[in-house]
CSV table of N, CA, C and O in Angstrom, one decimal:
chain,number,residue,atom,x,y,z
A,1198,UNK,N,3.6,-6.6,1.0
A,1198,UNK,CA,4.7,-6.7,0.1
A,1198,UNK,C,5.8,-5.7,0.5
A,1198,UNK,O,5.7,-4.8,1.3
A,1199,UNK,N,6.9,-6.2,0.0
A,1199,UNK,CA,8.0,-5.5,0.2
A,1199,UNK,C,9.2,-4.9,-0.5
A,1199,UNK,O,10.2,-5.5,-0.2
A,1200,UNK,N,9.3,-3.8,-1.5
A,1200,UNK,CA,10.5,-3.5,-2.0
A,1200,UNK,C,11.7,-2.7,-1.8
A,1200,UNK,O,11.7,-1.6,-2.3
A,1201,UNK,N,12.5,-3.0,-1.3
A,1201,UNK,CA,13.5,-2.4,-1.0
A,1201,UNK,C,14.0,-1.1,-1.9
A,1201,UNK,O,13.9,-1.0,-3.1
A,1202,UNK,N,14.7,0.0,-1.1
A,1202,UNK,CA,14.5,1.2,-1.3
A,1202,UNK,C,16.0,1.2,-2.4
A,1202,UNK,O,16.1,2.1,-3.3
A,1203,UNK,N,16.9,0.4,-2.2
A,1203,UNK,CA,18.1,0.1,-3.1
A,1203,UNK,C,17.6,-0.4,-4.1
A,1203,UNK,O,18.7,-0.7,-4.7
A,1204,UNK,N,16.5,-0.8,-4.9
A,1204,UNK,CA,16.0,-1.3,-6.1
A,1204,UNK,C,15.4,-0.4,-7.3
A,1204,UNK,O,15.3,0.8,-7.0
A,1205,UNK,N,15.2,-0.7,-8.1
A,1205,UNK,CA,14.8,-0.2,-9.3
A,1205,UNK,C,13.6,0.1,-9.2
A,1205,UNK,O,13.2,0.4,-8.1
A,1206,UNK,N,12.7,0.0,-10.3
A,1206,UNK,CA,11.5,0.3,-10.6
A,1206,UNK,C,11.0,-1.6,-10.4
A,1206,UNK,O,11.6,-2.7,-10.7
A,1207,UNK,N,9.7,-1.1,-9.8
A,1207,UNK,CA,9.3,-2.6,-9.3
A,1207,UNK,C,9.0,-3.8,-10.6
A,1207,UNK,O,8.7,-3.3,-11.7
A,1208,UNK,N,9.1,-5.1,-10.6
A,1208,UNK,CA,9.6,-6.3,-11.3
A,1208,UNK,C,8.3,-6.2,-12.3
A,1208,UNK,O,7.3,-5.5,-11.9
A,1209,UNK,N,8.2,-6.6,-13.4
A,1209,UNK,CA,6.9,-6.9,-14.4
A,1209,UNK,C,5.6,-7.3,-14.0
A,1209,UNK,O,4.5,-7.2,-14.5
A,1210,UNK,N,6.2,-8.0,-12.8
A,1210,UNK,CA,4.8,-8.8,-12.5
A,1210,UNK,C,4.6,-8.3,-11.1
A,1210,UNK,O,4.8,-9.1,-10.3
A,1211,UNK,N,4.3,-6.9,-10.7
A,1211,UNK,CA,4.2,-6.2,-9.6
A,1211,UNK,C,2.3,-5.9,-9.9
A,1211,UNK,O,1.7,-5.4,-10.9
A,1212,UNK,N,1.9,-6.5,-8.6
A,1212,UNK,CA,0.6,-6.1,-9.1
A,1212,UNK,C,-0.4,-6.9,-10.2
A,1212,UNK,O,-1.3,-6.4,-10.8
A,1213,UNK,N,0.0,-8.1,-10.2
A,1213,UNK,CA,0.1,-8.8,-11.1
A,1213,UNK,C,-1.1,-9.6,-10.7
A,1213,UNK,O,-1.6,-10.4,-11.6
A,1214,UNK,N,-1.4,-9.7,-9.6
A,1214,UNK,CA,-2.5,-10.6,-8.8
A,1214,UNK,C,-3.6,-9.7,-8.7
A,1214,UNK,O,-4.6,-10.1,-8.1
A,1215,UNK,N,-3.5,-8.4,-9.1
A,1215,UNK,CA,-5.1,-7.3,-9.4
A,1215,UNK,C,-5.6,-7.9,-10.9
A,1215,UNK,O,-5.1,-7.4,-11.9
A,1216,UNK,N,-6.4,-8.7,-11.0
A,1216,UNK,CA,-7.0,-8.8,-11.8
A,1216,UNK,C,-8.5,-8.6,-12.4
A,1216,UNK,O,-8.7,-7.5,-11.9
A,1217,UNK,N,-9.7,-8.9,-13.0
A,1217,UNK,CA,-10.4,-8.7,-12.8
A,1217,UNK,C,-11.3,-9.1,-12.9
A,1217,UNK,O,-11.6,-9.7,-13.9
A,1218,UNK,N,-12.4,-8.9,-11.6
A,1218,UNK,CA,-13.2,-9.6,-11.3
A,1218,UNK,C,-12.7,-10.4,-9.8
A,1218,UNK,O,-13.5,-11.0,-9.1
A,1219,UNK,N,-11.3,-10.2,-9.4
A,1219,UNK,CA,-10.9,-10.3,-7.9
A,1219,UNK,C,-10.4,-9.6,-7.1
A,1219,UNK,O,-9.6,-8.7,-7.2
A,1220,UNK,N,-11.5,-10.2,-5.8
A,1220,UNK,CA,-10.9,-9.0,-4.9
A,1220,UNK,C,-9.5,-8.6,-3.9
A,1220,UNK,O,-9.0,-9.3,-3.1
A,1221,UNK,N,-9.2,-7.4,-4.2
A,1221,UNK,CA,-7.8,-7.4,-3.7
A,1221,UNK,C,-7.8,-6.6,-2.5
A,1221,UNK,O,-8.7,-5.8,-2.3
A,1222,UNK,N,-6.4,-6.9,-1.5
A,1222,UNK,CA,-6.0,-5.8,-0.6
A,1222,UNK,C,-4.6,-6.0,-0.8
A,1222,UNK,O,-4.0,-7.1,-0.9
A,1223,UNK,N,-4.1,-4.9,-1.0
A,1223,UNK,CA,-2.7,-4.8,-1.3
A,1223,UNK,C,-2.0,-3.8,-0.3
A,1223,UNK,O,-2.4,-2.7,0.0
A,1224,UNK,N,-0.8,-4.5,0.4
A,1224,UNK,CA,-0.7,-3.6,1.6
A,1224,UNK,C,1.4,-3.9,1.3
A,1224,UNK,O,2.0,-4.8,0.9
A,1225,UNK,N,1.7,-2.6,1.6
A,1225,UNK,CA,3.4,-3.0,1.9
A,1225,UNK,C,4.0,-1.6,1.6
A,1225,UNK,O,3.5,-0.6,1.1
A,1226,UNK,N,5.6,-2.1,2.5
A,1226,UNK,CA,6.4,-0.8,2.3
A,1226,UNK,C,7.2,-1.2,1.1
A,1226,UNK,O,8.1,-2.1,0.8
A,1227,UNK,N,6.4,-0.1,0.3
A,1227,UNK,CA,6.7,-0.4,-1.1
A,1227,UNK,C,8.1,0.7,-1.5
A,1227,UNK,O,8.9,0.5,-2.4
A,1228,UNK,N,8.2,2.1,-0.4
A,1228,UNK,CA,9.1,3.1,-0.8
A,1228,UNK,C,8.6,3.6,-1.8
A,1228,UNK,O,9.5,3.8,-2.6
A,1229,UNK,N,7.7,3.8,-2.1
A,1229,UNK,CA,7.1,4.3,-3.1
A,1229,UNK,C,6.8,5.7,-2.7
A,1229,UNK,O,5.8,5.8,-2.1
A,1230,UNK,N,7.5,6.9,-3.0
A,1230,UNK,CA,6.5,8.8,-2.7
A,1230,UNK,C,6.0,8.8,-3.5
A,1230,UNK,O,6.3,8.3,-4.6
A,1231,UNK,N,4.4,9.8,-3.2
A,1231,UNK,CA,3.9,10.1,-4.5
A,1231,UNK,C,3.4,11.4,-3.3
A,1231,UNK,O,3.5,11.1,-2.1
A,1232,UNK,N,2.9,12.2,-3.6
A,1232,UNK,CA,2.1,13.3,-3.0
A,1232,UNK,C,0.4,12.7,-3.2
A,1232,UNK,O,-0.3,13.6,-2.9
A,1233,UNK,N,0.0,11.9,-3.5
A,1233,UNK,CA,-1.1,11.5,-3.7
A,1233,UNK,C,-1.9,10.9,-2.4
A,1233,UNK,O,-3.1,10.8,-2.1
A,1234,UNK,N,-0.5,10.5,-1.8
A,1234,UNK,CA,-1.3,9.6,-0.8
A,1234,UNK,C,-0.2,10.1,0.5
A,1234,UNK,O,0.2,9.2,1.2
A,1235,UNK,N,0.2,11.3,0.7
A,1235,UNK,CA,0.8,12.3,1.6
A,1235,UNK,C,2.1,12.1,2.0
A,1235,UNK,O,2.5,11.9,3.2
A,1236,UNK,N,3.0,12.1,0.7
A,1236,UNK,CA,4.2,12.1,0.6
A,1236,UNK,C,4.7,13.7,0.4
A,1236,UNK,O,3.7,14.4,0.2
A,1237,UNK,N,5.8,14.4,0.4
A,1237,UNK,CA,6.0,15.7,0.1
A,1237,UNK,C,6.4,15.8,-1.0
A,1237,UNK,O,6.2,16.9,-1.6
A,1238,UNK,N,7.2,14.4,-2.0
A,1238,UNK,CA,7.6,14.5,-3.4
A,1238,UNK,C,7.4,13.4,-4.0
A,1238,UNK,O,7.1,12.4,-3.3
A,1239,UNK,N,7.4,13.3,-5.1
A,1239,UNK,CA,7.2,12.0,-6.3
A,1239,UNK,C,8.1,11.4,-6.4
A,1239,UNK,O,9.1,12.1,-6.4
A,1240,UNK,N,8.4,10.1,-6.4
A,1240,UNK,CA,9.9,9.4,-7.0
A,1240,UNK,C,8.9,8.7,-8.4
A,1240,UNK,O,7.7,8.8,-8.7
A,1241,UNK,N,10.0,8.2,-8.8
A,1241,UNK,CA,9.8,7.4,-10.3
A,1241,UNK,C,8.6,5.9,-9.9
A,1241,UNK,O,7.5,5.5,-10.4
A,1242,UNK,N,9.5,5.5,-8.6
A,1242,UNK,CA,8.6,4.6,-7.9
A,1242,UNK,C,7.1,4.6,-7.5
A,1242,UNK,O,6.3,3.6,-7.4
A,1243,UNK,N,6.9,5.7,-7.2
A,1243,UNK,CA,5.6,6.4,-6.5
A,1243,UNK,C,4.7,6.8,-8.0
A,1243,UNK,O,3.5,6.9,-7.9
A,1244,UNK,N,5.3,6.9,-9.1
A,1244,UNK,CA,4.8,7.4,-10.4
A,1244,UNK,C,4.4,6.1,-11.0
A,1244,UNK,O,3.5,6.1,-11.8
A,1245,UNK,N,5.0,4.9,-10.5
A,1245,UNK,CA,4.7,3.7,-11.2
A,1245,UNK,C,4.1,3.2,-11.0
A,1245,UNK,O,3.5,2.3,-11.7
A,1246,UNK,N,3.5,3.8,-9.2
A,1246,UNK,CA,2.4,3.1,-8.6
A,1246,UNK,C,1.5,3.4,-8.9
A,1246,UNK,O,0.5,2.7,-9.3
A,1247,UNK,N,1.5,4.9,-8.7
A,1247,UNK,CA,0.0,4.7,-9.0
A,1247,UNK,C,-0.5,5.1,-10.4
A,1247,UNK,O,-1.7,5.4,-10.5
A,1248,UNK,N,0.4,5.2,-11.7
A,1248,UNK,CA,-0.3,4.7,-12.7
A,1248,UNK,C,-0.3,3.2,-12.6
A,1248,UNK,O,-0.7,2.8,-13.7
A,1249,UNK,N,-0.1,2.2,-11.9
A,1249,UNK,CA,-0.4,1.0,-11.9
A,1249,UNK,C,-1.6,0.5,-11.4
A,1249,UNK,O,-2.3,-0.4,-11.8
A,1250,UNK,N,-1.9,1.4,-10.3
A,1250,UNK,CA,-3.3,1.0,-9.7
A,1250,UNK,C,-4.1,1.8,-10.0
A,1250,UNK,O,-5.2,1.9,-9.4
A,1251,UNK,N,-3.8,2.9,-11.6
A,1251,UNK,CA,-5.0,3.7,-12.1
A,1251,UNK,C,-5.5,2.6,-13.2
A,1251,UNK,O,-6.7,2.3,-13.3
A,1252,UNK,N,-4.6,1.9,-13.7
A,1252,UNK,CA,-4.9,0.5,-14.8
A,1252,UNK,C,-5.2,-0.1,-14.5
A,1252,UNK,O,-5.9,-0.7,-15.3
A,1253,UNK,N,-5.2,-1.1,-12.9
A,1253,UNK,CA,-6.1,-1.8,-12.4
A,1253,UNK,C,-7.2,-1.7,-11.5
A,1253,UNK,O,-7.7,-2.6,-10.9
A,1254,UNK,N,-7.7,-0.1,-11.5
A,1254,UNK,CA,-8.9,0.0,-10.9
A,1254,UNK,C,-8.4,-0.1,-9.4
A,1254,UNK,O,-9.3,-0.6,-8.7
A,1255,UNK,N,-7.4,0.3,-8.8
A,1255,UNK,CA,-7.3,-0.1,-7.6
A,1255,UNK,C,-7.4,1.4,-6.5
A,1255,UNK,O,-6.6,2.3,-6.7
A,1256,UNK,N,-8.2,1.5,-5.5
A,1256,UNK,CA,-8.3,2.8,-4.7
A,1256,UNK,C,-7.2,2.8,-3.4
A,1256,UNK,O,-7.1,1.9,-2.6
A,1257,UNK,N,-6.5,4.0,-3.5
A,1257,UNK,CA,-5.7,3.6,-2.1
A,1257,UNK,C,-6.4,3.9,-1.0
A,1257,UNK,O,-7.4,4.6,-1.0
A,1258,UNK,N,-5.7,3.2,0.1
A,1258,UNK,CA,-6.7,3.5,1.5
A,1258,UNK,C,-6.3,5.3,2.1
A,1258,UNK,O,-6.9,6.3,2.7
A,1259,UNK,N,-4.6,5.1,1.4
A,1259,UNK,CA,-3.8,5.9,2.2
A,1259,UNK,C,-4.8,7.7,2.2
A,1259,UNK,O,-5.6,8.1,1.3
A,1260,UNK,N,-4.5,8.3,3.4
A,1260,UNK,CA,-5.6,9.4,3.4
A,1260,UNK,C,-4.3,10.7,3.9
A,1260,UNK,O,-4.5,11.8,4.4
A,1261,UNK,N,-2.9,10.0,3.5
A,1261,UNK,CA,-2.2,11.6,3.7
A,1261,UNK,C,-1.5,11.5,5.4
A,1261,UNK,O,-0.6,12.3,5.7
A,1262,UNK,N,-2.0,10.8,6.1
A,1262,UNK,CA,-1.1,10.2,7.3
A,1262,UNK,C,0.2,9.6,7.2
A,1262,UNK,O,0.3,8.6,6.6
A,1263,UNK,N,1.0,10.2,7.8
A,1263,UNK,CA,2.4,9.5,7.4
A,1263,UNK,C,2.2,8.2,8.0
A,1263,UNK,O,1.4,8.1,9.0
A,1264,UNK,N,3.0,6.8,7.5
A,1264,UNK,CA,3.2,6.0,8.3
A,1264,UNK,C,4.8,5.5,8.4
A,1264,UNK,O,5.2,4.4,8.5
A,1265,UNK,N,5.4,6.4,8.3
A,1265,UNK,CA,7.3,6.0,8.7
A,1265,UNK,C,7.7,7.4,8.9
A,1265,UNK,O,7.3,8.5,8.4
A,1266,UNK,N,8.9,7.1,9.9
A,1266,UNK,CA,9.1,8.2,10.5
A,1266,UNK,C,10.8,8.0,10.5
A,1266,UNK,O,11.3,7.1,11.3
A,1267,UNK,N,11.6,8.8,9.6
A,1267,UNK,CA,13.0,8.8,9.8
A,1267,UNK,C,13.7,9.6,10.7
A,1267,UNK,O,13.8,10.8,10.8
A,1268,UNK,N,14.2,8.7,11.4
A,1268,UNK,CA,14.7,9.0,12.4
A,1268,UNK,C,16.3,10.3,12.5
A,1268,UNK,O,16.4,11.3,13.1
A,1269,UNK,N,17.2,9.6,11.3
A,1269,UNK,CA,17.8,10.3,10.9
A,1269,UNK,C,17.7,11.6,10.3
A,1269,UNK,O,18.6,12.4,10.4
A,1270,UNK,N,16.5,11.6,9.3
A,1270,UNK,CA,16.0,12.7,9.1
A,1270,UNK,C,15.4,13.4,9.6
A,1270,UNK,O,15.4,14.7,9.5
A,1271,UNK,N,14.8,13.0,10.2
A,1271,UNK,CA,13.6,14.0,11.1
A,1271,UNK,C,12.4,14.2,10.4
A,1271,UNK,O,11.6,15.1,10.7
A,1272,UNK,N,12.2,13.2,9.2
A,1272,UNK,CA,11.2,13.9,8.0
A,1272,UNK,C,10.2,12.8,8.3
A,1272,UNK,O,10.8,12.0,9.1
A,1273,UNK,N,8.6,12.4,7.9
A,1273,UNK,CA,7.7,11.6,8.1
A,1273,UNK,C,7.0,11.5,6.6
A,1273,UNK,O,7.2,12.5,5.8
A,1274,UNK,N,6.4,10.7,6.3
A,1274,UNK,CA,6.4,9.8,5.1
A,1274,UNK,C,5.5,9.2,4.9
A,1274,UNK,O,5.1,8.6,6.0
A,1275,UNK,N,4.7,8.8,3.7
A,1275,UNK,CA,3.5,8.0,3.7
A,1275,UNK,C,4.7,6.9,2.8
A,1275,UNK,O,5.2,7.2,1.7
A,1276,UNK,N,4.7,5.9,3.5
A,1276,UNK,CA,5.9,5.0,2.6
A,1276,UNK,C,5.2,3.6,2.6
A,1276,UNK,O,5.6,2.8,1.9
A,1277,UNK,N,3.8,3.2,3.7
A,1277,UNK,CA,3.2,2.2,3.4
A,1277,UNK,C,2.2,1.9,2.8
A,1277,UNK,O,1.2,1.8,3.5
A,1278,UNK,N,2.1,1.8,2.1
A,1278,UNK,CA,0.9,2.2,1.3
A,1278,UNK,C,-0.3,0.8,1.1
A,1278,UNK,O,0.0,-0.4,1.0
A,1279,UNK,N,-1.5,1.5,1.2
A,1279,UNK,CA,-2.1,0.4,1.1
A,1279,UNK,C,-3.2,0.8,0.1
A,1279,UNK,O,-3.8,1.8,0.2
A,1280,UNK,N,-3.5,-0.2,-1.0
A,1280,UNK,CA,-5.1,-0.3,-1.7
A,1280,UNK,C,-5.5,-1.6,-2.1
A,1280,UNK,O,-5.0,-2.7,-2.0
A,1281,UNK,N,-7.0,-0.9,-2.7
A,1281,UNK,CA,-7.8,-2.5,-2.2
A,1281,UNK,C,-9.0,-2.2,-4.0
A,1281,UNK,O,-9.3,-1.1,-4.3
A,1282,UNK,N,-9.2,-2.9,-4.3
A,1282,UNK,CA,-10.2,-3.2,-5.9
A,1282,UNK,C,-11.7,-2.5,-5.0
A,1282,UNK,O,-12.0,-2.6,-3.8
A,1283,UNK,N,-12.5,-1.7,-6.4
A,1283,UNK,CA,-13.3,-0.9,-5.6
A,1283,UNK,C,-14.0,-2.2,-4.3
A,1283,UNK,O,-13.7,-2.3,-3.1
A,1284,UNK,N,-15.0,-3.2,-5.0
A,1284,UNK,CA,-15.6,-4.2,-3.9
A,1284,UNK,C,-14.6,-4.1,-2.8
A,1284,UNK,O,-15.3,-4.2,-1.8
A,1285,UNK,N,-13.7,-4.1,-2.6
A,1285,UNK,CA,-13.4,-4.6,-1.3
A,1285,UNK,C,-13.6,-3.2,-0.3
A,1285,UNK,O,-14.3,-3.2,0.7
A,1286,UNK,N,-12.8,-2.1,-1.0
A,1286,UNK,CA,-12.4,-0.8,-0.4
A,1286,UNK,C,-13.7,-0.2,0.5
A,1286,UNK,O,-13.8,0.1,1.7
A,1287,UNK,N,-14.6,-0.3,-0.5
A,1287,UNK,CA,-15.9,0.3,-0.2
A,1287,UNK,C,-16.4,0.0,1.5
A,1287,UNK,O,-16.8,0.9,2.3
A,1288,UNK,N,-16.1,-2.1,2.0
A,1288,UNK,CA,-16.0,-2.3,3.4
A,1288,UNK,C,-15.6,-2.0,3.9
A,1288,UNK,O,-16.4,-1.8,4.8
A,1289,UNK,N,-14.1,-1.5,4.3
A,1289,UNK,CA,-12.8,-1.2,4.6
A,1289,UNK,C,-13.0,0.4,5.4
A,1289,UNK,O,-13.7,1.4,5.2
A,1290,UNK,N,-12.1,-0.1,6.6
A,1290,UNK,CA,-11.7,1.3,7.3
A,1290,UNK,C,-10.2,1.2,7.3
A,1290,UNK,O,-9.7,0.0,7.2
A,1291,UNK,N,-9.6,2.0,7.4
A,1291,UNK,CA,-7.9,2.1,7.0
A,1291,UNK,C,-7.9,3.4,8.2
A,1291,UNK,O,-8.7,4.3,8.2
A,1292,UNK,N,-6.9,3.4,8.9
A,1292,UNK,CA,-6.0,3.9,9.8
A,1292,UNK,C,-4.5,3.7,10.1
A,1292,UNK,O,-3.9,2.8,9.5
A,1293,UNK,N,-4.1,4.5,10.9
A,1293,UNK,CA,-2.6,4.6,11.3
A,1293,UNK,C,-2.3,4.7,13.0
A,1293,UNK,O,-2.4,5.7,13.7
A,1294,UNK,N,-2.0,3.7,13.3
A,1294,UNK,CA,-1.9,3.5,14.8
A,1294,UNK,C,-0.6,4.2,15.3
A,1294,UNK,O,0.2,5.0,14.7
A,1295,UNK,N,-0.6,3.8,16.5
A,1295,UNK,CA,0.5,4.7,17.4
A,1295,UNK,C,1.8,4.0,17.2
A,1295,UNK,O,1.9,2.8,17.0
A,1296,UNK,N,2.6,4.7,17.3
A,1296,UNK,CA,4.4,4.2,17.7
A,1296,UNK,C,4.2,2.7,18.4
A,1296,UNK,O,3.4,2.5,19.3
A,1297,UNK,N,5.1,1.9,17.9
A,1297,UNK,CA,5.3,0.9,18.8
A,1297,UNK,C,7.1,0.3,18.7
A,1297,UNK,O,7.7,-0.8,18.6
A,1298,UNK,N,7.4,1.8,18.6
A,1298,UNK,CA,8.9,1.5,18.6
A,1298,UNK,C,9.6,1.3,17.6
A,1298,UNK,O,10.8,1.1,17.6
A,1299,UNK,N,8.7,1.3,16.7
A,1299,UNK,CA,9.7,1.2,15.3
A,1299,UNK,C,9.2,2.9,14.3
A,1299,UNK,O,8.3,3.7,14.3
A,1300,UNK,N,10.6,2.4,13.5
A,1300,UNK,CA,10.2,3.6,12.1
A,1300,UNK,C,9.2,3.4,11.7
A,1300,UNK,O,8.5,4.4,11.3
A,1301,UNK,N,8.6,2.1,11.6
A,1301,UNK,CA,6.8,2.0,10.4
A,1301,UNK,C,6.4,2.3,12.0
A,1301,UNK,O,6.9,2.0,13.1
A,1302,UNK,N,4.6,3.2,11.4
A,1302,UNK,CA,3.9,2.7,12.4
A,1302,UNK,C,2.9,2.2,11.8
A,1302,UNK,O,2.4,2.6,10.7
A,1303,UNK,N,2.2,0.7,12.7
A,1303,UNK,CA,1.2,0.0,12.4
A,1303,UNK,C,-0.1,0.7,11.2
A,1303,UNK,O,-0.6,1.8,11.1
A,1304,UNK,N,-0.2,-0.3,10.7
A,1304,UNK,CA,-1.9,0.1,9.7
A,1304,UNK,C,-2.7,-0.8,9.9
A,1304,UNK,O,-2.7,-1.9,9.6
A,1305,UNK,N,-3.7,-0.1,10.7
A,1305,UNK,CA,-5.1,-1.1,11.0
A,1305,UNK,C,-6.3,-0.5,9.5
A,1305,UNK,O,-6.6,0.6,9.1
A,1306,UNK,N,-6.7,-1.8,9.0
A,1306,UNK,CA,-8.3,-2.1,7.9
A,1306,UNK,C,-8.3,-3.1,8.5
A,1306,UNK,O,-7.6,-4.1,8.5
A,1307,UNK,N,-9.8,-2.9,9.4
A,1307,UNK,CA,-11.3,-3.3,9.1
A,1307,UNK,C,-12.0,-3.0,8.5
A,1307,UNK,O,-12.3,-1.9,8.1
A,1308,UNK,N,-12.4,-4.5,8.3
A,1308,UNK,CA,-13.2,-4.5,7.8
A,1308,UNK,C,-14.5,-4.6,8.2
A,1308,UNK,O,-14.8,-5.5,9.0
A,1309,UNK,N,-15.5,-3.7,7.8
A,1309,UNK,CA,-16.9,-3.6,8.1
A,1309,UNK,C,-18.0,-4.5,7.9
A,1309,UNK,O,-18.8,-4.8,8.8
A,1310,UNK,N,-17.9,-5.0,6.8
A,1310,UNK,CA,-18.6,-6.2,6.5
A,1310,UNK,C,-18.2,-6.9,5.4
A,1310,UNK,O,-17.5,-6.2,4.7
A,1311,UNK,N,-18.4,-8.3,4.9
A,1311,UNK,CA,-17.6,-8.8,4.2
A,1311,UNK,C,-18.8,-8.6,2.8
A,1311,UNK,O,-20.0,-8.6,3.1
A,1312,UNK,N,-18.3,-8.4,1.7
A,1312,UNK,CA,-19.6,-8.6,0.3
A,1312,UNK,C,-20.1,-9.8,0.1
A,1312,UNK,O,-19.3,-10.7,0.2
A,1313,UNK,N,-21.3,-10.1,-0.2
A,1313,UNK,CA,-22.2,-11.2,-0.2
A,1313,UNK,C,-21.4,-12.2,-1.3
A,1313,UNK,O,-21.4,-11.8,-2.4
A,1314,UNK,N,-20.8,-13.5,-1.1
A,1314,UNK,CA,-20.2,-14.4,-2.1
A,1314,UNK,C,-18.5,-14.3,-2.0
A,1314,UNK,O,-17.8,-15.1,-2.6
A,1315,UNK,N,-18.1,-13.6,-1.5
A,1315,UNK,CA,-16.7,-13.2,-1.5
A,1315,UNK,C,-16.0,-14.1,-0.2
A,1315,UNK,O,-16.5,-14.5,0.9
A,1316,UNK,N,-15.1,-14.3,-0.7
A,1316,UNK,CA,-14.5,-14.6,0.0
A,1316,UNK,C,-12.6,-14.4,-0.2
A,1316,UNK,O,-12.2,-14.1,-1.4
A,1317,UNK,N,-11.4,-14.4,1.1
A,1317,UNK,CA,-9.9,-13.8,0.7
A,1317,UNK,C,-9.2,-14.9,0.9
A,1317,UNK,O,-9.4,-15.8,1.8
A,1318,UNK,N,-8.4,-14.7,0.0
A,1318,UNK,CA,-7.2,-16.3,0.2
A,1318,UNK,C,-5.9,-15.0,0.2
A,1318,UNK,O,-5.8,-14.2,-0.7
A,1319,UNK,N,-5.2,-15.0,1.2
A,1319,UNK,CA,-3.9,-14.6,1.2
A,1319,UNK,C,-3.0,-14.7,1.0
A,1319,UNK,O,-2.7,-15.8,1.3
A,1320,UNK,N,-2.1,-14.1,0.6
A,1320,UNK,CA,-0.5,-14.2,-0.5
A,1320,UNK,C,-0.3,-13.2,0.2
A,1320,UNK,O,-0.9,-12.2,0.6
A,1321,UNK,N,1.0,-13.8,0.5
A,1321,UNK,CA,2.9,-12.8,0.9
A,1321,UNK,C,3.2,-13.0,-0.3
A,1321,UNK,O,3.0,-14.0,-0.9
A,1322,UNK,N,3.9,-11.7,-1.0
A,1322,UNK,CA,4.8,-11.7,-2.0
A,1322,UNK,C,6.1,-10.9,-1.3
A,1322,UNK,O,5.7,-10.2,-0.3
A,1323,UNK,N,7.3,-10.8,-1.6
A,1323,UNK,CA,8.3,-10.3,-1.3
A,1323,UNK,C,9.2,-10.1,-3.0
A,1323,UNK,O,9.4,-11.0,-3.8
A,1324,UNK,N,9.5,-8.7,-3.1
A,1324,UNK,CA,10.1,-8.2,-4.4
A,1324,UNK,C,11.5,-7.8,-4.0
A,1324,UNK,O,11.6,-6.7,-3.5
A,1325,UNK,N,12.6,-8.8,-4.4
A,1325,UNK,CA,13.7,-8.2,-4.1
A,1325,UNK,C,15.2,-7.9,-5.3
A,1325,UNK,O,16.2,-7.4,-4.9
């Protein structure tokens, strides 16, 4: 997912595909700070999130590694944020790979094993 950093507070139906009883991974540069998941400050955005994924039960992967690096600033950022519904999270390994030339750097989740009956159907959403 993607929300641009010139936008508001994210659309009504953000998050909207955590429901329950399915399993989710939710991954994007959402611009979202929160110090929760190793940002240095909160925005309104970062506040929305994750009271949003405290109502849907959702765990983040993020472990306080920056994954964007402003260049103009010189400052580093947890700005990609990823979580997943407990069933999924629980499989899941979540990292932060090396520079590959851009401001984001890569997020590798594997997955360790998949849960017995499960299966993922994937959706791109884009919020603009």
């Amino acid at each position: 997912m993607y929300h641009p950093p010139n936008q508001g507070c994210f659309p009504d139906s953000f998050l909207d595909l955590a429901t329950a009883n399915v399993s989710s991974i939710f991954i994007g540069d959402l611009n979202a700070k929160h110090t929760s998941w190793g940002c240095s400050v909160n925005n309104s955005r970062g506040c929305d999130l994750l009271n949003a994924a405290d109502d849907r039960a959702l765990i983040f992967f993020n472990d306080g590694s920056p994954t964007h690096h402003s260049f103009s600033y010189n400052t580093e950022e947890a700005l990609d944020i990823s979580l997943a519904s407990a069933d999924v999270f629980r499989f899941c390994c979540w990292s932060v790979l090396g520079n590959i030339g851009s401001d984001h750097l890569p997020i590798k989740i594997e997955q360790k094993k998949t849960p017995e009956g499960h299966s993922y159907k994937r959706n791109v959403l884009e919020f603009r």
